[in-house]
PDB file of C-alpha atoms in Angstrom:
ATOM      1  CA  MET A   1     174.366 -63.422 -76.140  1.00 80.00           C
ATOM      2  CA  PRO A   2     176.470 -61.450 -78.638  1.00 92.00           C
ATOM      3  CA  LEU A   3     175.567 -57.878 -79.516  1.00 96.00           C
ATOM      4  CA  GLN A   4     174.880 -57.487 -83.208  1.00 97.00           C
ATOM      5  CA  VAL A   5     176.323 -54.306 -84.700  1.00 98.00           C
ATOM      6  CA  LEU A   6     175.939 -53.372 -88.351  1.00 98.00           C
ATOM      7  CA  LEU A   7     178.712 -51.119 -89.613  1.00 98.00           C
ATOM      8  CA  VAL A   8     177.923 -49.416 -92.912  1.00 98.00           C
ATOM      9  CA  GLU A   9     181.250 -48.121 -94.187  1.00 97.00           C
ATOM     10  CA  ASP A  10     183.027 -48.087 -97.546  1.00 96.00           C
ATOM     11  CA  SER A  11     186.533 -47.110 -96.463  1.00 95.00           C
ATOM     12  CA  PRO A  12     188.689 -50.230 -95.902  1.00 95.00           C
ATOM     13  CA  GLY A  13     190.935 -48.309 -93.516  1.00 93.00           C
ATOM     14  CA  ASP A  14     188.075 -47.152 -91.315  1.00 94.00           C
ATOM     15  CA  LEU A  15     186.579 -50.644 -91.393  1.00 95.00           C
ATOM     16  CA  ARG A  16     189.759 -52.137 -90.104  1.00 94.00           C
ATOM     17  CA  LEU A  17     190.187 -49.539 -87.375  1.00 94.00           C
ATOM     18  CA  THR A  18     186.624 -50.046 -86.197  1.00 95.00           C
ATOM     19  CA  GLN A  19     186.943 -53.827 -86.206  1.00 95.00           C
ATOM     20  CA  GLU A  20     190.178 -53.708 -84.246  1.00 95.00           C
ATOM     21  CA  ALA A  21     188.822 -51.223 -81.737  1.00 95.00           C
ATOM     22  CA  PHE A  22     185.691 -53.297 -81.070  1.00 96.00           C
ATOM     23  CA  ARG A  23     187.809 -56.412 -80.716  1.00 95.00           C
ATOM     24  CA  ASP A  24     189.824 -54.633 -78.022  1.00 94.00           C
ATOM     25  CA  VAL A  25     186.925 -53.153 -76.099  1.00 94.00           C
ATOM     26  CA  ASN A  26     184.153 -55.757 -76.253  1.00 95.00           C
ATOM     27  CA  PRO A  27     184.575 -59.379 -77.292  1.00 92.00           C
ATOM     28  CA  PHE A  28     180.782 -59.850 -77.270  1.00 95.00           C
ATOM     29  CA  VAL A  29     180.249 -57.567 -80.230  1.00 96.00           C
ATOM     30  CA  ARG A  30     179.517 -59.310 -83.489  1.00 96.00           C
ATOM     31  CA  LEU A  31     180.351 -56.751 -86.161  1.00 97.00           C
ATOM     32  CA  HIS A  32     178.646 -57.108 -89.551  1.00 97.00           C
ATOM     33  CA  ILE A  33     179.858 -55.037 -92.464  1.00 97.00           C
ATOM     34  CA  ALA A  34     177.986 -53.494 -95.359  1.00 97.00           C
ATOM     35  CA  ASN A  35     180.154 -51.606 -97.854  1.00 97.00           C
ATOM     36  CA  ASP A  36     177.446 -49.534 -99.460  1.00 97.00           C
ATOM     37  CA  GLY A  37     173.878 -48.428 -98.924  1.00 97.00           C
ATOM     38  CA  VAL A  38     172.368 -51.139-101.125  1.00 96.00           C
ATOM     39  CA  GLU A  39     174.104 -53.847 -99.127  1.00 97.00           C
ATOM     40  CA  ALA A  40     173.003 -52.235 -95.852  1.00 97.00           C
ATOM     41  CA  MET A  41     169.367 -52.218 -96.961  1.00 97.00           C
ATOM     42  CA  ALA A  42     169.608 -55.855 -98.130  1.00 97.00           C
ATOM     43  CA  PHE A  43     171.018 -56.817 -94.718  1.00 98.00           C
ATOM     44  CA  LEU A  44     168.244 -54.973 -92.863  1.00 97.00           C
ATOM     45  CA  LYS A  45     165.529 -56.387 -95.149  1.00 96.00           C
ATOM     46  CA  ARG A  46     167.106 -59.870 -95.089  1.00 97.00           C
ATOM     47  CA  GLU A  47     167.241 -60.115 -98.825  1.00 96.00           C
ATOM     48  CA  GLY A  48     169.389 -62.339-101.034  1.00 94.00           C
ATOM     49  CA  ARG A  49     172.391 -63.678 -99.180  1.00 94.00           C
ATOM     50  CA  TYR A  50     171.233 -61.888 -96.019  1.00 96.00           C
ATOM     51  CA  LEU A  51     168.203 -64.131 -95.542  1.00 96.00           C
ATOM     52  CA  ASP A  52     169.452 -65.215 -92.116  1.00 95.00           C
ATOM     53  CA  ALA A  53     170.954 -61.881 -91.055  1.00 97.00           C
ATOM     54  CA  PRO A  54     170.287 -60.992 -87.424  1.00 97.00           C
ATOM     55  CA  ARG A  55     168.479 -57.818 -86.514  1.00 97.00           C
ATOM     56  CA  PRO A  56     171.194 -55.358 -85.457  1.00 97.00           C
ATOM     57  CA  ASP A  57     171.148 -54.009 -81.903  1.00 97.00           C
ATOM     58  CA  LEU A  58     172.955 -50.926 -83.196  1.00 98.00           C
ATOM     59  CA  VAL A  59     173.741 -49.486 -86.636  1.00 98.00           C
ATOM     60  CA  LEU A  60     176.856 -47.385 -87.268  1.00 98.00           C
ATOM     61  CA  LEU A  61     176.259 -45.509 -90.485  1.00 98.00           C
ATOM     62  CA  ASP A  62     178.614 -43.509 -92.665  1.00 97.00           C
ATOM     63  CA  LEU A  63     176.950 -40.765 -94.727  1.00 97.00           C
ATOM     64  CA  ASN A  64     178.909 -40.787 -97.943  1.00 94.00           C
ATOM     65  CA  LEU A  65     178.525 -44.218 -99.456  1.00 95.00           C
ATOM     66  CA  PRO A  66     178.446 -45.676-102.961  1.00 92.00           C
ATOM     67  CA  LYS A  67     175.157 -46.643-104.662  1.00 91.00           C
ATOM     68  CA  VAL A  68     172.681 -45.514-101.988  1.00 93.00           C
ATOM     69  CA  ASP A  69     174.012 -42.915 -99.581  1.00 95.00           C
ATOM     70  CA  GLY A  70     173.759 -42.909 -95.804  1.00 97.00           C
ATOM     71  CA  ARG A  71     171.020 -40.274 -95.643  1.00 97.00           C
ATOM     72  CA  GLU A  72     168.793 -42.509 -97.716  1.00 97.00           C
ATOM     73  CA  VAL A  73     169.590 -45.574 -95.597  1.00 98.00           C
ATOM     74  CA  LEU A  74     168.800 -43.531 -92.466  1.00 98.00           C
ATOM     75  CA  ALA A  75     165.485 -42.324 -93.919  1.00 98.00           C
ATOM     76  CA  TYR A  76     164.597 -45.907 -94.819  1.00 97.00           C
ATOM     77  CA  ILE A  77     165.354 -47.212 -91.311  1.00 97.00           C
ATOM     78  CA  LYS A  78     163.452 -44.444 -89.555  1.00 97.00           C
ATOM     79  CA  ASP A  79     160.396 -44.717 -91.853  1.00 96.00           C
ATOM     80  CA  ASP A  80     160.063 -48.456 -91.369  1.00 96.00           C
ATOM     81  CA  PRO A  81     157.894 -49.430 -88.375  1.00 94.00           C
ATOM     82  CA  GLY A  82     159.900 -52.644 -87.901  1.00 94.00           C
ATOM     83  CA  LEU A  83     163.340 -51.017 -88.081  1.00 96.00           C
ATOM     84  CA  LYS A  84     162.872 -47.516 -86.630  1.00 96.00           C
ATOM     85  CA  THR A  85     163.554 -48.634 -83.062  1.00 97.00           C
ATOM     86  CA  ILE A  86     167.120 -49.704 -83.946  1.00 98.00           C
ATOM     87  CA  PRO A  87     169.481 -47.011 -82.653  1.00 98.00           C
ATOM     88  CA  THR A  88     171.343 -45.586 -85.622  1.00 98.00           C
ATOM     89  CA  VAL A  89     174.544 -43.677 -84.981  1.00 98.00           C
ATOM     90  CA  ILE A  90     175.996 -41.534 -87.753  1.00 98.00           C
ATOM     91  CA  LEU A  91     179.765 -41.985 -87.945  1.00 97.00           C
ATOM     92  CA  THR A  92     181.203 -39.854 -90.687  1.00 96.00           C
ATOM     93  CA  SER A  93     184.139 -37.660 -91.602  1.00 94.00           C
ATOM     94  CA  SER A  94     181.758 -34.804 -92.465  1.00 94.00           C
ATOM     95  CA  GLU A  95     181.532 -31.976 -89.956  1.00 94.00           C
ATOM     96  CA  ALA A  96     179.249 -29.884 -92.160  1.00 95.00           C
ATOM     97  CA  GLU A  97     176.431 -28.342 -90.140  1.00 96.00           C
ATOM     98  CA  SER A  98     173.975 -29.195 -92.928  1.00 96.00           C
ATOM     99  CA  ASP A  99     174.849 -32.891 -92.534  1.00 97.00           C
ATOM    100  CA  VAL A 100     174.472 -32.696 -88.747  1.00 97.00           C
ATOM    101  CA  VAL A 101     171.067 -30.994 -88.935  1.00 96.00           C
ATOM    102  CA  LYS A 102     169.820 -33.202 -91.779  1.00 97.00           C
ATOM    103  CA  SER A 103     170.777 -36.349 -89.845  1.00 98.00           C
ATOM    104  CA  TYR A 104     168.899 -35.247 -86.718  1.00 98.00           C
ATOM    105  CA  GLN A 105     165.922 -34.257 -88.889  1.00 97.00           C
ATOM    106  CA  LEU A 106     165.918 -37.804 -90.248  1.00 97.00           C
ATOM    107  CA  GLN A 107     165.998 -38.985 -86.596  1.00 97.00           C
ATOM    108  CA  ALA A 108     169.534 -40.276 -86.367  1.00 98.00           C
ATOM    109  CA  ASN A 109     170.037 -41.258 -82.713  1.00 98.00           C
ATOM    110  CA  CYS A 110     173.294 -39.362 -82.598  1.00 98.00           C
ATOM    111  CA  TYR A 111     175.964 -37.866 -84.839  1.00 98.00           C
ATOM    112  CA  LEU A 112     179.663 -38.486 -84.389  1.00 98.00           C
ATOM    113  CA  SER A 113     182.472 -37.292 -86.594  1.00 96.00           C
ATOM    114  CA  LYS A 114     185.433 -39.552 -87.199  1.00 95.00           C
ATOM    115  CA  PRO A 115     188.666 -38.212 -85.779  1.00 93.00           C
ATOM    116  CA  MET A 116     191.712 -38.221 -88.038  1.00 88.00           C
ATOM    117  CA  HIS A 117     194.132 -39.717 -85.573  1.00 91.00           C
ATOM    118  CA  PHE A 118     194.288 -43.408 -84.859  1.00 90.00           C
ATOM    119  CA  GLU A 119     194.212 -43.075 -81.092  1.00 93.00           C
ATOM    120  CA  ALA A 120     191.261 -40.684 -81.093  1.00 94.00           C
ATOM    121  CA  PHE A 121     189.390 -43.021 -83.439  1.00 94.00           C
ATOM    122  CA  HIS A 122     190.024 -45.920 -81.096  1.00 94.00           C
ATOM    123  CA  ASN A 123     188.761 -43.838 -78.164  1.00 95.00           C
ATOM    124  CA  LEU A 124     185.621 -42.905 -80.045  1.00 97.00           C
ATOM    125  CA  VAL A 125     184.792 -46.561 -80.720  1.00 96.00           C
ATOM    126  CA  LYS A 126     185.433 -47.234 -77.048  1.00 96.00           C
ATOM    127  CA  SER A 127     183.014 -44.502 -76.041  1.00 96.00           C
ATOM    128  CA  ILE A 128     180.383 -45.828 -78.467  1.00 98.00           C
ATOM    129  CA  ASN A 129     180.768 -49.184 -76.769  1.00 97.00           C
ATOM    130  CA  ASP A 130     180.759 -47.743 -73.255  1.00 96.00           C
ATOM    131  CA  PHE A 131     177.682 -45.641 -73.873  1.00 97.00           C
ATOM    132  CA  TRP A 132     175.487 -47.460 -76.407  1.00 98.00           C
ATOM    133  CA  LEU A 133     176.355 -51.034 -75.580  1.00 97.00           C
ATOM    134  CA  THR A 134     176.820 -50.687 -71.815  1.00 95.00           C
ATOM    135  CA  ARG A 135     174.766 -47.786 -70.448  1.00 96.00           C
ATOM    136  CA  VAL A 136     171.862 -47.496 -72.843  1.00 97.00           C
ATOM    137  CA  LYS A 137     168.799 -49.730 -72.652  1.00 97.00           C
ATOM    138  CA  LEU A 138     168.377 -51.113 -76.148  1.00 97.00           C
ATOM    139  CA  PRO A 139     165.032 -52.492 -77.259  1.00 95.00           C
ATOM    140  CA  GLN A 140     164.926 -56.271 -77.051  1.00 87.00           C
ATOM    141  CA  HIS A 141     163.733 -58.191 -80.027  1.00 68.00           C
ATOM    142  CA  ARG A 142     164.394 -61.720 -78.981  1.00 51.00           C
ATOM    143  CA  ASN A 143     160.745 -62.638 -78.844  1.00 43.00           C
ATOM    144  CA  ALA A 144     159.639 -60.657 -81.857  1.00 46.00           C
ATOM    145  CA  VAL A 145     157.863 -62.641 -84.516  1.00 43.00           C
ATOM    146  CA  GLU A 146     159.875 -62.287 -87.691  1.00 47.00           C
ATOM    147  CA  PRO A 147     157.880 -62.163 -90.889  1.00 44.00           C
ATOM    148  CA  GLY A 148     157.757 -65.599 -92.479  1.00 41.00           C
ATOM    149  CA  LYS A 149     159.645 -67.238 -89.655  1.00 45.00           C
ATOM    150  CA  PRO A 150     158.281 -69.383 -86.872  1.00 43.00           C
ATOM    151  CA  ARG A 151     158.394 -67.891 -83.420  1.00 40.00           C
ATOM    152  CA  LEU A 152     161.442 -69.029 -81.579  1.00 45.00           C
ATOM    153  CA  ILE A 153     161.021 -69.412 -77.888  1.00 44.00           C
ATOM    154  CA  GLU A 154     164.266 -69.426 -76.013  1.00 44.00           C
ATOM    155  CA  ARG A 155     164.612 -70.394 -72.440  1.00 44.00           C
ATOM    156  CA  GLN A 156     167.669 -69.397 -70.542  1.00 42.00           C
ATOM    157  CA  THR A 157     169.030 -72.087 -68.294  1.00 39.00           C
TER     158      THR A 157
ATOM    159  CA  MET B   1     179.108 -20.404 -74.509  1.00 80.00           C
ATOM    160  CA  PRO B   2     177.286 -22.493 -71.902  1.00 91.00           C
ATOM    161  CA  ILE B   3     175.577 -25.712 -72.905  1.00 95.00           C
ATOM    162  CA  GLN B   4     171.837 -25.555 -72.273  1.00 97.00           C
ATOM    163  CA  VAL B   5     170.297 -28.716 -70.839  1.00 97.00           C
ATOM    164  CA  LEU B   6     166.597 -29.068 -70.039  1.00 98.00           C
ATOM    165  CA  LEU B   7     165.866 -31.608 -67.304  1.00 98.00           C
ATOM    166  CA  VAL B   8     162.220 -32.658 -67.147  1.00 98.00           C
ATOM    167  CA  GLU B   9     161.838 -34.325 -63.768  1.00 97.00           C
ATOM    168  CA  ASP B  10     159.251 -34.212 -61.003  1.00 97.00           C
ATOM    169  CA  SER B  11     161.197 -35.894 -58.214  1.00 95.00           C
ATOM    170  CA  PRO B  12     163.011 -33.215 -56.144  1.00 96.00           C
ATOM    171  CA  GLY B  13     165.565 -35.799 -55.029  1.00 93.00           C
ATOM    172  CA  ASP B  14     166.474 -36.786 -58.577  1.00 95.00           C
ATOM    173  CA  VAL B  15     166.601 -33.133 -59.629  1.00 96.00           C
ATOM    174  CA  ARG B  16     169.092 -32.403 -56.859  1.00 95.00           C
ATOM    175  CA  LEU B  17     171.241 -35.437 -57.637  1.00 94.00           C
ATOM    176  CA  THR B  18     171.326 -34.537 -61.323  1.00 95.00           C
ATOM    177  CA  GLN B  19     172.222 -30.923 -60.583  1.00 95.00           C
ATOM    178  CA  GLU B  20     175.045 -31.941 -58.265  1.00 94.00           C
ATOM    179  CA  ALA B  21     176.410 -34.530 -60.671  1.00 94.00           C
ATOM    180  CA  PHE B  22     176.447 -32.066 -63.576  1.00 94.00           C
ATOM    181  CA  ARG B  23     178.088 -29.446 -61.377  1.00 93.00           C
ATOM    182  CA  ASP B  24     180.882 -31.915 -60.696  1.00 91.00           C
ATOM    183  CA  ALA B  25     181.183 -33.166 -64.266  1.00 90.00           C
ATOM    184  CA  ASN B  26     180.933 -30.001 -66.349  1.00 86.00           C
ATOM    185  CA  ARG B  27     180.984 -26.404 -65.168  1.00 85.00           C
ATOM    186  CA  SER B  28     179.767 -24.890 -68.426  1.00 91.00           C
ATOM    187  CA  ILE B  29     176.342 -26.514 -68.261  1.00 94.00           C
ATOM    188  CA  ASN B  30     173.295 -24.406 -67.662  1.00 95.00           C
ATOM    189  CA  LEU B  31     170.705 -26.841 -66.293  1.00 96.00           C
ATOM    190  CA  HIS B  32     167.060 -25.805 -66.577  1.00 97.00           C
ATOM    191  CA  VAL B  33     164.406 -27.757 -64.725  1.00 97.00           C
ATOM    192  CA  ALA B  34     160.773 -28.356 -65.681  1.00 97.00           C
ATOM    193  CA  SER B  35     158.860 -30.372 -63.109  1.00 97.00           C
ATOM    194  CA  ASP B  36     156.017 -31.540 -65.316  1.00 97.00           C
ATOM    195  CA  GLY B  37     155.216 -32.083 -68.977  1.00 97.00           C
ATOM    196  CA  VAL B  38     153.159 -28.908 -69.373  1.00 97.00           C
ATOM    197  CA  GLU B  39     156.030 -26.789 -68.068  1.00 97.00           C
ATOM    198  CA  ALA B  40     158.490 -28.603 -70.362  1.00 98.00           C
ATOM    199  CA  MET B  41     156.393 -27.774 -73.426  1.00 98.00           C
ATOM    200  CA  ALA B  42     155.970 -24.143 -72.289  1.00 98.00           C
ATOM    201  CA  PHE B  43     159.774 -23.906 -71.952  1.00 98.00           C
ATOM    202  CA  LEU B  44     160.359 -25.421 -75.387  1.00 98.00           C
ATOM    203  CA  ARG B  45     157.710 -23.235 -77.023  1.00 97.00           C
ATOM    204  CA  ARG B  46     158.794 -20.156 -75.054  1.00 97.00           C
ATOM    205  CA  GLU B  47     155.395 -19.477 -73.623  1.00 97.00           C
ATOM    206  CA  GLY B  48     154.429 -17.425 -70.545  1.00 95.00           C
ATOM    207  CA  ILE B  49     157.291 -17.087 -68.043  1.00 95.00           C
ATOM    208  CA  HIS B  50     159.548 -19.002 -70.445  1.00 96.00           C
ATOM    209  CA  GLN B  51     159.436 -16.312 -73.120  1.00 96.00           C
ATOM    210  CA  ASN B  52     163.194 -15.858 -73.040  1.00 96.00           C
ATOM    211  CA  ALA B  53     164.087 -19.504 -72.584  1.00 97.00           C
ATOM    212  CA  PRO B  54     167.096 -20.680 -74.576  1.00 97.00           C
ATOM    213  CA  ARG B  55     166.772 -23.553 -77.001  1.00 97.00           C
ATOM    214  CA  PRO B  56     168.152 -26.617 -75.174  1.00 98.00           C
ATOM    215  CA  ASP B  57     171.127 -28.435 -76.662  1.00 97.00           C
ATOM    216  CA  LEU B  58     169.955 -31.606 -74.930  1.00 98.00           C
ATOM    217  CA  ILE B  59     166.779 -32.715 -73.158  1.00 98.00           C
ATOM    218  CA  LEU B  60     166.721 -35.252 -70.306  1.00 98.00           C
ATOM    219  CA  LEU B  61     163.172 -36.531 -70.009  1.00 98.00           C
ATOM    220  CA  ASP B  62     161.533 -38.591 -67.297  1.00 97.00           C
ATOM    221  CA  LEU B  63     158.560 -40.679 -68.466  1.00 97.00           C
ATOM    222  CA  ASN B  64     156.212 -40.560 -65.514  1.00 95.00           C
ATOM    223  CA  LEU B  65     155.333 -36.929 -64.943  1.00 96.00           C
ATOM    224  CA  PRO B  66     152.342 -34.987 -63.624  1.00 94.00           C
ATOM    225  CA  LYS B  67     149.935 -33.142 -65.944  1.00 93.00           C
ATOM    226  CA  MET B  68     151.421 -34.336 -69.241  1.00 95.00           C
ATOM    227  CA  ASP B  69     153.543 -37.448 -69.222  1.00 95.00           C
ATOM    228  CA  GLY B  70     156.958 -37.909 -70.802  1.00 97.00           C
ATOM    229  CA  ARG B  71     155.711 -40.021 -73.715  1.00 97.00           C
ATOM    230  CA  GLU B  72     153.445 -37.175 -74.766  1.00 98.00           C
ATOM    231  CA  VAL B  73     156.226 -34.595 -74.371  1.00 98.00           C
ATOM    232  CA  LEU B  74     158.489 -36.811 -76.485  1.00 98.00           C
ATOM    233  CA  ALA B  75     155.830 -37.188 -79.186  1.00 98.00           C
ATOM    234  CA  HIS B  76     155.312 -33.386 -79.282  1.00 98.00           C
ATOM    235  CA  ILE B  77     159.061 -32.729 -79.568  1.00 98.00           C
ATOM    236  CA  LYS B  78     159.604 -35.247 -82.353  1.00 98.00           C
ATOM    237  CA  GLU B  79     156.559 -34.077 -84.339  1.00 97.00           C
ATOM    238  CA  ASP B  80     157.624 -30.437 -84.256  1.00 97.00           C
ATOM    239  CA  GLU B  81     159.883 -29.437 -87.167  1.00 94.00           C
ATOM    240  CA  ARG B  82     161.670 -26.848 -85.047  1.00 95.00           C
ATOM    241  CA  LEU B  83     162.191 -29.051 -81.978  1.00 97.00           C
ATOM    242  CA  LYS B  84     162.730 -32.536 -83.443  1.00 97.00           C
ATOM    243  CA  THR B  85     166.475 -32.057 -83.951  1.00 97.00           C
ATOM    244  CA  ILE B  86     167.070 -31.567 -80.198  1.00 98.00           C
ATOM    245  CA  PRO B  87     168.523 -34.832 -78.850  1.00 98.00           C
ATOM    246  CA  THR B  88     166.110 -36.174 -76.253  1.00 98.00           C
ATOM    247  CA  VAL B  89     167.383 -38.713 -73.760  1.00 98.00           C
ATOM    248  CA  VAL B  90     164.808 -40.661 -71.758  1.00 98.00           C
ATOM    249  CA  LEU B  91     165.969 -40.962 -68.145  1.00 98.00           C
ATOM    250  CA  THR B  92     163.530 -42.933 -66.039  1.00 97.00           C
ATOM    251  CA  THR B  93     163.183 -45.513 -63.296  1.00 95.00           C
ATOM    252  CA  SER B  94     161.124 -47.739 -65.570  1.00 95.00           C
ATOM    253  CA  ASP B  95     162.901 -50.651 -67.184  1.00 93.00           C
ATOM    254  CA  ALA B  96     159.689 -52.079 -68.642  1.00 96.00           C
ATOM    255  CA  GLU B  97     160.291 -53.331 -72.169  1.00 96.00           C
ATOM    256  CA  ALA B  98     157.036 -51.654 -73.281  1.00 96.00           C
ATOM    257  CA  ASP B  99     158.398 -48.254 -72.202  1.00 97.00           C
ATOM    258  CA  ILE B 100     161.742 -48.856 -73.915  1.00 97.00           C
ATOM    259  CA  VAL B 101     160.176 -49.890 -77.227  1.00 97.00           C
ATOM    260  CA  LYS B 102     157.567 -47.122 -77.102  1.00 97.00           C
ATOM    261  CA  SER B 103     160.258 -44.499 -76.463  1.00 98.00           C
ATOM    262  CA  TYR B 104     162.341 -45.630 -79.445  1.00 98.00           C
ATOM    263  CA  GLU B 105     159.189 -45.745 -81.579  1.00 97.00           C
ATOM    264  CA  LEU B 106     158.577 -42.120 -80.629  1.00 97.00           C
ATOM    265  CA  GLN B 107     162.209 -41.467 -81.687  1.00 97.00           C
ATOM    266  CA  ALA B 108     163.829 -40.915 -78.322  1.00 98.00           C
ATOM    267  CA  ASN B 109     167.538 -40.541 -79.040  1.00 98.00           C
ATOM    268  CA  CYS B 110     168.368 -43.011 -76.302  1.00 98.00           C
ATOM    269  CA  TYR B 111     166.883 -44.641 -73.228  1.00 98.00           C
ATOM    270  CA  LEU B 112     168.606 -44.796 -69.856  1.00 98.00           C
ATOM    271  CA  THR B 113     167.345 -46.144 -66.552  1.00 97.00           C
ATOM    272  CA  LYS B 114     168.109 -44.336 -63.331  1.00 95.00           C
ATOM    273  CA  PRO B 115     170.205 -46.415 -61.000  1.00 94.00           C
ATOM    274  CA  VAL B 116     169.074 -46.609 -57.377  1.00 89.00           C
ATOM    275  CA  GLN B 117     172.523 -46.225 -55.847  1.00 92.00           C
ATOM    276  CA  LEU B 118     173.885 -42.721 -55.459  1.00 90.00           C
ATOM    277  CA  ASP B 119     177.324 -43.323 -56.950  1.00 93.00           C
ATOM    278  CA  ALA B 120     175.849 -45.216 -59.899  1.00 94.00           C
ATOM    279  CA  PHE B 121     173.507 -42.277 -60.523  1.00 94.00           C
ATOM    280  CA  GLU B 122     176.474 -39.904 -60.514  1.00 94.00           C
ATOM    281  CA  GLY B 123     178.328 -42.236 -62.864  1.00 95.00           C
ATOM    282  CA  LEU B 124     175.397 -42.207 -65.266  1.00 96.00           C
ATOM    283  CA  VAL B 125     175.181 -38.400 -65.317  1.00 96.00           C
ATOM    284  CA  LYS B 126     178.919 -38.281 -65.926  1.00 95.00           C
ATOM    285  CA  SER B 127     178.574 -40.665 -68.858  1.00 96.00           C
ATOM    286  CA  ILE B 128     175.746 -38.568 -70.330  1.00 97.00           C
ATOM    287  CA  ASN B 129     178.066 -35.584 -70.089  1.00 96.00           C
ATOM    288  CA  ASP B 130     181.072 -37.450 -71.521  1.00 95.00           C
ATOM    289  CA  PHE B 131     179.124 -38.869 -74.441  1.00 97.00           C
ATOM    290  CA  TRP B 132     176.410 -36.378 -75.385  1.00 97.00           C
ATOM    291  CA  LEU B 133     178.144 -33.141 -74.433  1.00 96.00           C
ATOM    292  CA  THR B 134     181.700 -34.076 -75.361  1.00 94.00           C
ATOM    293  CA  LYS B 135     181.756 -36.671 -78.145  1.00 96.00           C
ATOM    294  CA  VAL B 136     178.489 -36.118 -79.996  1.00 97.00           C
ATOM    295  CA  LYS B 137     178.058 -33.397 -82.606  1.00 97.00           C
ATOM    296  CA  LEU B 138     174.955 -31.504 -81.591  1.00 96.00           C
ATOM    297  CA  PRO B 139     173.097 -29.310 -84.059  1.00 94.00           C
ATOM    298  CA  GLN B 140     174.062 -25.682 -83.583  1.00 87.00           C
ATOM    299  CA  GLN B 141     171.622 -23.213 -82.135  1.00 65.00           C
ATOM    300  CA  GLU B 142     169.131 -21.981 -84.703  1.00 60.00           C
ATOM    301  CA  GLN B 143     170.257 -18.784 -86.361  1.00 43.00           C
ATOM    302  CA  GLY B 144     168.189 -15.658 -85.739  1.00 39.00           C
ATOM    303  CA  GLY B 145     164.586 -16.464 -84.811  1.00 39.00           C
ATOM    304  CA  ARG B 146     164.445 -15.771 -81.102  1.00 37.00           C
TER     305      ARG B 146
END
């Protein structure tokens, strides 16, 4: 069963680094990309071309994004009874204390700042994988009834 | 500047294991222990004997506790404007899906189950230290207001 990760990031360079790092550390991660806040919300709400989008097991969210910024996306996730249980990790270049505090006030699950150097960035993605996708118990949602969709009962054989 | 960690745990064995594992993993941690939910809230609100308690940088919270259980402590922390920014990690023996979902609904920052084996327990404490106290940006201590 692949792990569904939604990466909300507008920088093509950071996207590529994150994709490559996940490919190295965990082949079971299915990384979905949203380039701005509007796209992220559409993915989470399964609107438009995201009608069949999976529910992410983890969201990696940049703060400074075009259209709708990361703080607003975070507030939306954590105010929505159906989405609030998805762990949402802030991954941003900002180290401003006001951004750190604001993110925890909005109930970000944790706040990480992107390192400048390639190797440190790679290590950070590895530690996100090792902690969030290996150690942490994530809420299951396999048997959840999706709005407007028939209940899918899977049996593992 | 030591890192202040509040461990809310009623099992003396688990308290000792956690203390020893932190001692091995990170010498600049000041580990405070509350053995039930009422004591945890008194520590966080600086009441009674906890008048001079520091604000924790991180809380490790068991779910099944005497007097006031961990779910209630978690709800109080995340409803309090002053306390809600403290990362709160649920650390429990329960792997019941209902407890996992409920904890995330109450805005636990993450949910970990205690392994039974000693070396796995040590490994978990080490990974909490490596991730939360090394990689993560924690909010700084509140200014002023003691």
